[in-house]
Coordinates of C-alpha atoms and ligand atoms in Angstrom, one line a residue:
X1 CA 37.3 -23.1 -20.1
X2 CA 37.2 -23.2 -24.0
X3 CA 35.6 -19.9 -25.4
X4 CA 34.5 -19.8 -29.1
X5 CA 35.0 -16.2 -30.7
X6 CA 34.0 -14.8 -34.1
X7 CA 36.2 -12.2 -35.7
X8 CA 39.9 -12.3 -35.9
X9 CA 40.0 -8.2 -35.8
X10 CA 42.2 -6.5 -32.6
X11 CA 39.2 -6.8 -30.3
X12 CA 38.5 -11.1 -30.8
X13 CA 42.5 -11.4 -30.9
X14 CA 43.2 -8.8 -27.8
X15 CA 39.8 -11.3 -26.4
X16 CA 41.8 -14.7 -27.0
X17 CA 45.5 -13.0 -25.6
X18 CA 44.3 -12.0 -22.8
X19 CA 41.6 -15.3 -21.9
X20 CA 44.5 -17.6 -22.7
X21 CA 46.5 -14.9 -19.9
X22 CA 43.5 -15.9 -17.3
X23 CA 44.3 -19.4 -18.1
X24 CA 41.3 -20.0 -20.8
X25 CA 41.4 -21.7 -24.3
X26 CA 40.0 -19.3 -26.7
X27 CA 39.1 -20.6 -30.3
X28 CA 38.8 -17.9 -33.1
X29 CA 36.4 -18.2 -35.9
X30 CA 37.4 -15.7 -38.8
X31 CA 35.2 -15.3 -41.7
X32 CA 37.9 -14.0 -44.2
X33 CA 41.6 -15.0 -45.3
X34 CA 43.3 -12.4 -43.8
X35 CA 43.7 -11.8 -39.8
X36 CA 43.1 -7.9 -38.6
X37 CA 39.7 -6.8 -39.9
X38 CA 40.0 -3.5 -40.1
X39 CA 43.6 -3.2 -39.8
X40 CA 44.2 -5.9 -42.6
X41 CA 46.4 -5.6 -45.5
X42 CA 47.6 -7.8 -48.6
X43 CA 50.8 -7.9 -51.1
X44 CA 50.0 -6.8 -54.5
X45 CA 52.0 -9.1 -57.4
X46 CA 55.2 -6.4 -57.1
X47 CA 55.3 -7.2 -53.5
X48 CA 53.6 -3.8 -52.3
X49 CA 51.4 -3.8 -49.5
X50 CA 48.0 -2.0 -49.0
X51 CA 45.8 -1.5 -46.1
X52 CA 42.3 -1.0 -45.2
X53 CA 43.4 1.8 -43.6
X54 CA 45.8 4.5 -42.6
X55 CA 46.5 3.4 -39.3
X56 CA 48.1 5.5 -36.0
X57 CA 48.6 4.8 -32.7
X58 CA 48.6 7.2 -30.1
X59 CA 50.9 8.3 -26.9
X60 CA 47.1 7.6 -25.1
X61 CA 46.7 4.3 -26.0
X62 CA 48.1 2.4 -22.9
X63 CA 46.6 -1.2 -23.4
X64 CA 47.2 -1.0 -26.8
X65 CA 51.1 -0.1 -25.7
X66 CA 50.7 -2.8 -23.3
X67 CA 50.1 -5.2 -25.1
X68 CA 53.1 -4.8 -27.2
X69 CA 54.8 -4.8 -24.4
X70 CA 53.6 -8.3 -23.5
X71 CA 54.3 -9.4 -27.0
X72 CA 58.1 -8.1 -26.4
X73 CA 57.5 -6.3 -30.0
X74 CA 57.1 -2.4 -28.7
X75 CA 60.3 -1.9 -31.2
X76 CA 57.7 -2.1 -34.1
X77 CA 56.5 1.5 -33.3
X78 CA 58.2 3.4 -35.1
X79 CA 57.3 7.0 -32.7
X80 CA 57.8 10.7 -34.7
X81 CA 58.4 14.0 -33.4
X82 CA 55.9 15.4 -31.0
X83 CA 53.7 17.5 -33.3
X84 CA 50.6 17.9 -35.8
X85 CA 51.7 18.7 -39.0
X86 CA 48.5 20.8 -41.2
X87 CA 48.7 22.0 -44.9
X88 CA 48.0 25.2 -45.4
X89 CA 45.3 26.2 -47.7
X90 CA 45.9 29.7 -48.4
X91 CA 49.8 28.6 -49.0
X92 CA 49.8 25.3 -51.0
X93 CA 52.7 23.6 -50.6
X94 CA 53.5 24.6 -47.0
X95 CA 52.8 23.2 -43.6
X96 CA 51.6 24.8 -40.4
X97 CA 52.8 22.7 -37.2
X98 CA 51.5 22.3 -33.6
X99 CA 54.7 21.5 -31.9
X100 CA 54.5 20.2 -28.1
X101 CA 57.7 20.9 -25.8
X102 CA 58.8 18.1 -23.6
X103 CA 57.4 19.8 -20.7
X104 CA 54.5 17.7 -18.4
X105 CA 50.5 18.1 -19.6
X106 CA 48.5 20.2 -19.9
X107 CA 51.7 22.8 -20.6
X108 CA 52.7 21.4 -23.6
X109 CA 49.2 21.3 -25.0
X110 CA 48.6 24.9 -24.0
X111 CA 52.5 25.6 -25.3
X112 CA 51.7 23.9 -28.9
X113 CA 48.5 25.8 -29.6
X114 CA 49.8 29.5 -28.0
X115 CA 52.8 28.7 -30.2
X116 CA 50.5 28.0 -34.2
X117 CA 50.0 31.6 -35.1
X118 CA 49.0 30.3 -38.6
X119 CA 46.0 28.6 -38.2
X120 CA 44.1 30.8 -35.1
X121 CA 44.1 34.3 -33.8
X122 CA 44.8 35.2 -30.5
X123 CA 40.9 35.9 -30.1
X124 CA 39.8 32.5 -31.3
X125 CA 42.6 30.6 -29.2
X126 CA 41.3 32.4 -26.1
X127 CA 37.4 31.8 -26.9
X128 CA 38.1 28.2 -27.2
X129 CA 40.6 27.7 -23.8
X130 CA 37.8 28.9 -22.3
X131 CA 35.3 26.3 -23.5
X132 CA 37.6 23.4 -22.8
X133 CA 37.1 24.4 -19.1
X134 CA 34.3 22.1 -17.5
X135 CA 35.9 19.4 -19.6
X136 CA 39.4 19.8 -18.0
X137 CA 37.5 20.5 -14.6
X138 CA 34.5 18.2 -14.6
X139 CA 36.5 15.4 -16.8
X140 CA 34.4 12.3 -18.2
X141 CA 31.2 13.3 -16.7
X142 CA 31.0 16.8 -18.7
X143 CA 32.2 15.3 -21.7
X144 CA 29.6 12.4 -22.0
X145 CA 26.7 14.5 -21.6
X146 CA 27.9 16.3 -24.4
X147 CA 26.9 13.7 -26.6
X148 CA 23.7 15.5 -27.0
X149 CA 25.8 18.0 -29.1
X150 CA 27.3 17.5 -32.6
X151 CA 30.6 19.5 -32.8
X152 CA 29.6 22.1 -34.6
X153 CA 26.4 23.1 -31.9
X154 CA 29.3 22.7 -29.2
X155 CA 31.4 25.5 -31.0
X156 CA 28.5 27.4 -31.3
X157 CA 27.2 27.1 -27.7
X158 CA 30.4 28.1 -26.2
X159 CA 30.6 31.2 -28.4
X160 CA 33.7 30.1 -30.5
X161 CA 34.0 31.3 -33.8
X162 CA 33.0 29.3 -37.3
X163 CA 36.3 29.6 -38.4
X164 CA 38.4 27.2 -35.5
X165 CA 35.7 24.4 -37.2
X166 CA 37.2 25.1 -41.0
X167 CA 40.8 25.9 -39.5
X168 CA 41.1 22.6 -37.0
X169 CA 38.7 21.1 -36.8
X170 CA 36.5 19.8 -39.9
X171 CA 40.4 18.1 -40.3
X172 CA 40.0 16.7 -37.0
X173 CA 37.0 15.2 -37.3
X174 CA 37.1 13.6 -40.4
X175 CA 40.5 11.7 -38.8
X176 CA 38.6 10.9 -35.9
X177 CA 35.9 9.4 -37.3
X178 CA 35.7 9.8 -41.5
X179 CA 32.7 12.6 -40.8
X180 CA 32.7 16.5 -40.8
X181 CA 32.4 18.6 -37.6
X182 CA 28.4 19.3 -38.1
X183 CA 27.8 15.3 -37.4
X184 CA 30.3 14.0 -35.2
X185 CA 29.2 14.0 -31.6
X186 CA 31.5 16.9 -29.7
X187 CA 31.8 14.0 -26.9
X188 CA 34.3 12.2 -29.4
X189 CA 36.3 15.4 -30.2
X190 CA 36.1 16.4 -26.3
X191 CA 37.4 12.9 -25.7
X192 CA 40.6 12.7 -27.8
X193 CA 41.3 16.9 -26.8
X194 CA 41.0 15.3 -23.0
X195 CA 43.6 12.6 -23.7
X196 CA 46.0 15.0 -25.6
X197 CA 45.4 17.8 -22.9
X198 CA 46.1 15.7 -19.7
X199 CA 48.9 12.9 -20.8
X200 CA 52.1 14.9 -22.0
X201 CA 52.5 12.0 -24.5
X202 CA 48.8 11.8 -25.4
X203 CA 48.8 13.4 -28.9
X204 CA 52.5 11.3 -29.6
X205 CA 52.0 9.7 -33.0
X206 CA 53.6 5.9 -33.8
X207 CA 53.5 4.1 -37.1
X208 CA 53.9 0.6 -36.8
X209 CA 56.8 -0.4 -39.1
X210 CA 54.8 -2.8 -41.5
X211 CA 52.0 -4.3 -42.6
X212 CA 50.0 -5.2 -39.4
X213 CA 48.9 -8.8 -40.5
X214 CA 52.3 -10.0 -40.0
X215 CA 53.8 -7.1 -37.6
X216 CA 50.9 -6.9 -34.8
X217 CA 47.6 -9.4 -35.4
X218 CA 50.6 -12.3 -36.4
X219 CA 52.3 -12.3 -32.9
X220 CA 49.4 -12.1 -31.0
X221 CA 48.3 -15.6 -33.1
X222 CA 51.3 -17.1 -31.8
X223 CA 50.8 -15.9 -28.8
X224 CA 47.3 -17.6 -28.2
X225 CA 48.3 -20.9 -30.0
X226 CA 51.4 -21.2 -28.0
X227 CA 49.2 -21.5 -24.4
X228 CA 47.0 -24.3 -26.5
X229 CA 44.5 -21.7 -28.7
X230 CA 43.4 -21.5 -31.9
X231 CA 42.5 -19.3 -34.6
X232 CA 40.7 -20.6 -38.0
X233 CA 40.9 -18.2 -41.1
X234 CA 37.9 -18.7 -43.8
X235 CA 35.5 -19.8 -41.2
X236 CA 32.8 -17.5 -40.7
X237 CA 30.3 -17.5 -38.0
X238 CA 26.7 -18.4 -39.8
X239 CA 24.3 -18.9 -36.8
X240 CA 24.1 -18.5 -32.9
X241 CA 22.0 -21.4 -32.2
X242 CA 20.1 -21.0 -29.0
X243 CA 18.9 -24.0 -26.5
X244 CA 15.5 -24.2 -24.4
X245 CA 16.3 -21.8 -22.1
X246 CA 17.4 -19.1 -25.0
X247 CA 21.3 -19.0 -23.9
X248 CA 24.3 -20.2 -26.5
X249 CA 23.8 -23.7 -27.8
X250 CA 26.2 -23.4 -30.2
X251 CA 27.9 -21.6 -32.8
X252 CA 27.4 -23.1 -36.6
X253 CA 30.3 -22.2 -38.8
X254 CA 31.6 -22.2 -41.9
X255 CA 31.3 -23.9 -45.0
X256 CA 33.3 -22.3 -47.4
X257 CA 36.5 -22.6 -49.3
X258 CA 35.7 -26.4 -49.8
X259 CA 35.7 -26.7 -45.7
X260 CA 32.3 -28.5 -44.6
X261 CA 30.2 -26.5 -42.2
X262 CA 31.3 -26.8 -38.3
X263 CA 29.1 -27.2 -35.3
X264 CA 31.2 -25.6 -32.5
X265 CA 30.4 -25.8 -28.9
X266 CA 31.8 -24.1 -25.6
X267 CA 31.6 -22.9 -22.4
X268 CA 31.3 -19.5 -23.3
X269 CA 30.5 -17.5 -27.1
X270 CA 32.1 -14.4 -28.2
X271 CA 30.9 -11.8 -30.6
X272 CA 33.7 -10.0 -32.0
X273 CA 32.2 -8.7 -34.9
X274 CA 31.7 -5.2 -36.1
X275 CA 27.8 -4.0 -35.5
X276 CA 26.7 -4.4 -38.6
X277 CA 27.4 -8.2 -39.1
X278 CA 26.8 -8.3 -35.8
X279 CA 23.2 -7.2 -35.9
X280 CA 22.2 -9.6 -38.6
X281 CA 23.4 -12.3 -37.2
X282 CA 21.5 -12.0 -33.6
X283 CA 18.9 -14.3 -33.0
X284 CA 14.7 -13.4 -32.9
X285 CA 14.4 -14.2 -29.3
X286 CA 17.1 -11.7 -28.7
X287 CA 15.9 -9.1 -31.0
X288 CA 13.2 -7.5 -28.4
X289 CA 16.3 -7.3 -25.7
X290 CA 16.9 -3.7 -24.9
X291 CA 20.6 -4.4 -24.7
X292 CA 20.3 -5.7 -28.4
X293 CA 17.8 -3.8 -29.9
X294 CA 19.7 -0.4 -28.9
X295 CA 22.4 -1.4 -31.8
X296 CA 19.8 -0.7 -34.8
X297 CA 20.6 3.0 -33.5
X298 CA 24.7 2.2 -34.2
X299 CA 25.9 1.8 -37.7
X300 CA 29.2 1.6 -39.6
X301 CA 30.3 5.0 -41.5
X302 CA 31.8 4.3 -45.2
X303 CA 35.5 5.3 -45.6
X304 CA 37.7 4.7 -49.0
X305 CA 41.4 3.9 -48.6
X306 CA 44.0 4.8 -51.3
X307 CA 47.5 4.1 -52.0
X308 CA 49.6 6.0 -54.8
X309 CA 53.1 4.8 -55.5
X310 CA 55.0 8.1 -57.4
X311 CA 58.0 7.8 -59.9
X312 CA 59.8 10.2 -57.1
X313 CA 59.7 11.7 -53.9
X314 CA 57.3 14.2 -53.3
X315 CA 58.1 15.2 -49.8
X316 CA 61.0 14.1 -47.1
X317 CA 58.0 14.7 -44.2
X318 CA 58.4 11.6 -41.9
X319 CA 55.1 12.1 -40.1
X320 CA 50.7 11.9 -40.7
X321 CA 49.6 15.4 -42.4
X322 CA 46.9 16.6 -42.0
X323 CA 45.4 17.9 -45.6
X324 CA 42.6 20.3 -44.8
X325 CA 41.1 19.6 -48.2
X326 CA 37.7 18.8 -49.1
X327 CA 37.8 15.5 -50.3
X328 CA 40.5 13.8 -47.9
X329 CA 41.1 13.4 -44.3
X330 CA 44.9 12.2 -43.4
X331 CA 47.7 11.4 -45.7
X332 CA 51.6 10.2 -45.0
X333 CA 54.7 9.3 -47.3
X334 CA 54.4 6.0 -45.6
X335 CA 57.9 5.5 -48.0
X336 CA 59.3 8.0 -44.7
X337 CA 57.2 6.3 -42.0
X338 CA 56.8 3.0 -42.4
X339 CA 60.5 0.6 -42.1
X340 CA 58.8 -1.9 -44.6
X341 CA 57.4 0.3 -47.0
X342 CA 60.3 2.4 -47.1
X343 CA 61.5 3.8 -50.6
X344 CA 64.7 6.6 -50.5
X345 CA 63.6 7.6 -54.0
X346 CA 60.2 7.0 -54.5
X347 CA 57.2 8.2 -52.7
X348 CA 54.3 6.3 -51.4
X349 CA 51.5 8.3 -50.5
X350 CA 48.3 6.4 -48.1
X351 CA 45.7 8.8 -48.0
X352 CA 42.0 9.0 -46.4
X353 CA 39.4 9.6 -48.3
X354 CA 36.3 11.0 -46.4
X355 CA 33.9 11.6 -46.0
X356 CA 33.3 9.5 -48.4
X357 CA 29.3 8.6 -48.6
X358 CA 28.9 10.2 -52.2
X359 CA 32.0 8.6 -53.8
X360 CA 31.9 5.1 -52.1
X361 CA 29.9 3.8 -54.9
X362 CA 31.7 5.3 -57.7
X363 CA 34.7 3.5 -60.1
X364 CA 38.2 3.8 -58.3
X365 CA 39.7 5.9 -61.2
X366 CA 37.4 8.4 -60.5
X367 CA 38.3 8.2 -57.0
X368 CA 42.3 8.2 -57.8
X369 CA 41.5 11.9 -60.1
X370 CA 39.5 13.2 -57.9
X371 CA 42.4 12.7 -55.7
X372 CA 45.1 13.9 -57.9
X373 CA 43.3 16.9 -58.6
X374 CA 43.9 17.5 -54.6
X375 CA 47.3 16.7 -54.5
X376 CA 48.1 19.3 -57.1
X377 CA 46.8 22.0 -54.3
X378 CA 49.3 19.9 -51.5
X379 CA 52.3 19.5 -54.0
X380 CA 52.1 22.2 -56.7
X381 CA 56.2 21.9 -57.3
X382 CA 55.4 18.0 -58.5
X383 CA 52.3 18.6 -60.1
X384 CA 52.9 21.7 -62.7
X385 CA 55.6 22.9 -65.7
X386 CA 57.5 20.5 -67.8
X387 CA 58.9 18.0 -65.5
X388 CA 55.7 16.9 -63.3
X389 CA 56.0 13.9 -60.6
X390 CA 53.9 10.2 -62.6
X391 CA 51.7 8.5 -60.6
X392 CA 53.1 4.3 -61.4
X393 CA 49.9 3.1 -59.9
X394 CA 47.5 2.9 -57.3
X395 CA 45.4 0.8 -55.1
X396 CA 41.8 1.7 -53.6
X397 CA 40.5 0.1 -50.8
X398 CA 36.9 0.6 -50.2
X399 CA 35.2 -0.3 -46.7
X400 CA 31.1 0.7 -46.9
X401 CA 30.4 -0.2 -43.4
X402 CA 33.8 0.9 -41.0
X403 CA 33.8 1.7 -37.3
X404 CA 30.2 2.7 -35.9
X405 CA 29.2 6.2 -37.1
X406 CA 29.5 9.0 -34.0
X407 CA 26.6 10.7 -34.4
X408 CA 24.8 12.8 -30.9
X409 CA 23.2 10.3 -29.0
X410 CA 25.4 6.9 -30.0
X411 CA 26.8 6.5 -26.4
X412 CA 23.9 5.5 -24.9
X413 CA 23.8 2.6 -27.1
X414 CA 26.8 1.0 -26.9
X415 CA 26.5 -2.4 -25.3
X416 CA 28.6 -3.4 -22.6
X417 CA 31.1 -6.5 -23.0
X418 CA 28.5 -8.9 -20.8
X419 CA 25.3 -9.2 -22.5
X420 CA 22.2 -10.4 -20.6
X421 CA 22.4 -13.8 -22.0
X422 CA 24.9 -15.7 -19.3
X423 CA 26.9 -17.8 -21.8
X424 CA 27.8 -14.5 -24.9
X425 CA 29.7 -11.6 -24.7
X426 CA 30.5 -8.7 -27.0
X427 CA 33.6 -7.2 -28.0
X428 CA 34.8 -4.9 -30.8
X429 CA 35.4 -1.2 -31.1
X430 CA 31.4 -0.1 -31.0
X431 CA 31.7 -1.9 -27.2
X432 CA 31.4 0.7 -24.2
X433 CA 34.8 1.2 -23.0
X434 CA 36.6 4.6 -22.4
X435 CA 38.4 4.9 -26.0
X436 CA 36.7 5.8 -29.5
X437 CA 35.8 3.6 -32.4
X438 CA 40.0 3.1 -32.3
X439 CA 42.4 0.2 -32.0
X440 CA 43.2 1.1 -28.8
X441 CA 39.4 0.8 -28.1
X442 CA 39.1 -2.4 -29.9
X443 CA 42.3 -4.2 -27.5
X444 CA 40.3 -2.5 -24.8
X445 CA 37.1 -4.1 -25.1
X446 CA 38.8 -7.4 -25.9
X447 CA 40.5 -7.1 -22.7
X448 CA 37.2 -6.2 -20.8
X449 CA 35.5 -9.1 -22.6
X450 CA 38.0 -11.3 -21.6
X451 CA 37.6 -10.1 -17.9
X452 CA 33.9 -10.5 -18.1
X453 CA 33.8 -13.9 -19.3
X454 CA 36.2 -15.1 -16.6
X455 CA 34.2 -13.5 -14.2
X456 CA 31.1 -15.0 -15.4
X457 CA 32.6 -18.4 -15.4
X458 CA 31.1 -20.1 -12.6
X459 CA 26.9 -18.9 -13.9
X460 CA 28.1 -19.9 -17.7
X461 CA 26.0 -22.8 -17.9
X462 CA 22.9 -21.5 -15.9
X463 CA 19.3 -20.5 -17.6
X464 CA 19.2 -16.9 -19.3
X465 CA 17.3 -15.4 -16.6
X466 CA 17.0 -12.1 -19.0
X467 CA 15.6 -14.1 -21.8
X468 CA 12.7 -15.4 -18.8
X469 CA 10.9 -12.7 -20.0
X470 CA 10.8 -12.6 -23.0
Ligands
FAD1 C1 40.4 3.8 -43.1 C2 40.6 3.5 -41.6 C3 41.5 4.2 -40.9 C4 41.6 4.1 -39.5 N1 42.6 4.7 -38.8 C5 42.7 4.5 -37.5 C6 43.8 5.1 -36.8 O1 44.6 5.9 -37.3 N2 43.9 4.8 -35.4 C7 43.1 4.0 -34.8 O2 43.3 3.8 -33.6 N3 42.1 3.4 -35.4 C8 41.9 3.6 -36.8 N4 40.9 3.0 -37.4 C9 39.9 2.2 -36.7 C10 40.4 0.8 -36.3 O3 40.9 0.2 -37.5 C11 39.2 0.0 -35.7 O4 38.6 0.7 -34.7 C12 39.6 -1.4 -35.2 O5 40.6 -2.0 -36.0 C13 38.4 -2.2 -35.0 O6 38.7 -3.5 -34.5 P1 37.6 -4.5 -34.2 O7 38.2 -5.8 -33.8 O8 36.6 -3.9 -33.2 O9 36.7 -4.7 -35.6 P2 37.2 -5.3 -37.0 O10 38.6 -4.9 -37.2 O11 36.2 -4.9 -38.0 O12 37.2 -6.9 -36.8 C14 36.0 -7.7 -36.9 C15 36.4 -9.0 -37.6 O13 35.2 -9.8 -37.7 C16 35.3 -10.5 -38.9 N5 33.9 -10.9 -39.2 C17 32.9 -10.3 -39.8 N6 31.8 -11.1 -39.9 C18 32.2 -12.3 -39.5 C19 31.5 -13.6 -39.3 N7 30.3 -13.7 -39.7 N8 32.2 -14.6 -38.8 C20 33.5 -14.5 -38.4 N9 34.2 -13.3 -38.5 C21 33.5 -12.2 -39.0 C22 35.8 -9.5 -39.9 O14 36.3 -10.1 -41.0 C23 36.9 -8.9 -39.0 O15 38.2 -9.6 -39.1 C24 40.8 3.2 -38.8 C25 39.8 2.4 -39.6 C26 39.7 2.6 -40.9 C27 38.7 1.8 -41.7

């Protein structure tokens, strides 16, 4: 069956992989030059790379995992030790670790967070074992009717101190999902505390060891074209064109880059767009469906992405810090983590700027001072007397509309990857599927798309019986 998709981001190329896998022919419609969405990246005219974003992958993230196993590329993780590096903010300069003992879960969990004495008193690490409780005992259930609670009125309702949100936790959330602790819903930091807690390798960072373009989206392209697919660059989905009986008539494409417009037709249509494309794109007669009128409540959360290349190292840390400071989320010398980008004398900080809803708007130099002005609190050695480190230069990337914003009460309206018309079906990040706005959720709900269209396969062509009523 041939299956048109839009969006060449990890959930439409996870879609095609695994389609083509269930014997399919998957064609890929992507609007820009550049496979990955949000994981893409581009050369500047020295030859340096720069990415949307920051990007880690997690022990947790099995299909993600699996999937480079398929690909026979798993050697382009490049895994660090097993711990969470935090600066310290009464100490500039220094780092407090949680380190996790190769011992089976939830011990080393428990182990790494008795062991930090820096960061939490005994009091506060006690207070908050004992609110993790029904979500160890009770699992999913518990934490998805905690959606009703931001983190912060979560903290508060299990009697936990203020201070474990400034010590851990307005850090973690901002990494999680570019917000602070008193807006992201506590189901998303119960989720990822859940995967750390009950896989001993959960919390196990990787870096992949280059840009992902080439090193992940590239192989996976290959992959697809190999078993008779396709993927087309510069050709953006423009319309869903509907027949009589309001299913898929047809996708129109295109029309840029001196390429005339495409009428595409298939057995079955993909959406792997973010939401916010997404929603603009949907057809009237599908506007009054509860299934797609619930994604008005889900919409993407600005994050800024910078890249600072330094006339010397500033630290020999080969791992993601967390900075605790105001203005940024996570940082790494991705000169230490990253094979490709790797520098022995020169330092290349990637750093995540968020939340970032008043500065999104606002010049990049600003951006890049506003950030140096932090980095003088992380490295003070570099950053005062005679001989101070020189920033060579600097790329920002800005992205206005990311992954879905996790505010209370988002969980309810994620769409599931089979949408009530027969013939379309949803993937991306924003999809329901057990993982966060994350690449590992995005290969997820590619994979679950992919299952849902073959499943569908024999009712494809029928009448939209959901669109009957409307
Ligand atoms: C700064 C930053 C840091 C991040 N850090 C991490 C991290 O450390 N770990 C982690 O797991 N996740 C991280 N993420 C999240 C992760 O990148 C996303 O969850 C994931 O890549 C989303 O994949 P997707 O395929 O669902 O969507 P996208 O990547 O957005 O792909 C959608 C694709 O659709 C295309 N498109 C849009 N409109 C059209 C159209 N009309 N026609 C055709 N194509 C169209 C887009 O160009 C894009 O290629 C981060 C994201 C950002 C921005």
């Amino acid at each position: 069956m041939r299956v048109a998709i839009a969006g060449a981001g990890l959930a439409g190329l996870s879609c095609a992989k695994y389609l083509c896998d269930a014997g399919h022919t998957p064609v890929i419609y992507e609007a820009r030059d550049v496979l990955g969405g949000k994981v893409a990246a581009w050369q500047d005219a020295d030859g340096d790379w720069y990415e949307t974003g920051l990007h880690i992958f997690f022990g947790a993230y099995r299909n993600m995992r699996q999937l480079f196993a398929e690909l026979a590329i798993e050697d382009r993780l490049q895994w660090k030790s097993h711990s969470m590096i935090f600066n310290q903010k009464e100490k500039p300069g220094t780092y407090s670790r949680f380190d996790f003992p190769d011992i089976p879960a939830p011990f080393n969990g428990v182990a790494a967070i008795l062991g930090n004495n820096d960061m939490l008193t005994w009091p506060e690490k006690i207070a908050f074992g004992l609110g993790l409780v029904p979500a160890m005992l009770r699992g999913q259930d518990y934490v998805e009717e905690c959606d009703k609670y931001s983190w912060t009125e979560w903290l508060r309702l299990h009697n936990i101190p203020e201070r474990v949100n400034d010590e851990v936790f307005i850090a973690m959330a901002k990494a999680l999902n570019f917000i602070d602790p008193d807006e992201i819903s506590s189901t998303v930091v119960l989720t990822a505390l859940n995967r750390f807690l009950q896989e001993a390798d959960g919390s196990r960072m990787a870096f992949l060891d280059g840009n992902p373009p080439q090193r992940l989206c590239e192989p996976i392209v290959e992959y697809v074209r190999e078993r008779g697919g396709e993927v087309h660059l510069q050709a953006p989905l423009r319309e869903i064109r509907l027949d009589g009986s309001g299913a898929v008539a047809g996708f129109r494409i295109g029309g840029i880059a001196g390429k005339e417009p495409l009428e595409v037709e298939a057995e079955a249509y993909v959406s792997a767009l973010p939401v916010d494309p997404l929603k603009l794109l949907l057809p009237e007669a599908w506007k009054s469906l509860p299934y797609f009128s619930k994604l008005e409540g889900l919409k993407g959360v600005p994050v800024i992405n910078i890249h600072l290349w330094f006339d010397r190292k500033l630290t020999a840390i080969d791992h993601l810090l967390f900075s605790r400071s105001d203005l940024l989320s996570v940082y790494a010398d991705m000169s230490n983590t990253c094979r490709e980008y790797a520098d022995p004398d020169r330092s290349m900080l990637e750093l995540v700027f968020a939340p970032a809803k008043d500065w999104i708007g606002r010049p990049d130099d600003e951006i890049v001072a506003a950030t140096m002005e932090e980095l003088k609190r992380l490295f003070p050695m570099h950053f005062t007397g005679e001989d101070q480190a020189r920033l060579r230069k600097s790329v920002v990337v800005k992205t206005p509309l990311s992954v879905y914003k996790t505010v209370p009460g988002c969980q309810q309206l994620r769409p599931e990857q089979q949408s009530p018309i027969p013939n379309f079906f949803l993937a991306g990040d924003f999809t329901m599927q057990r993982y966060l706005a994350s690449m590992e959720g995005a290969v997820l709900s590619g994979k679950l798309c992919a299952a849902a269209v073959d499943r569908a396969r024999s009712g494809a062509t029928g009448p939209s019986a959901a669109l009957a009523a409307v």
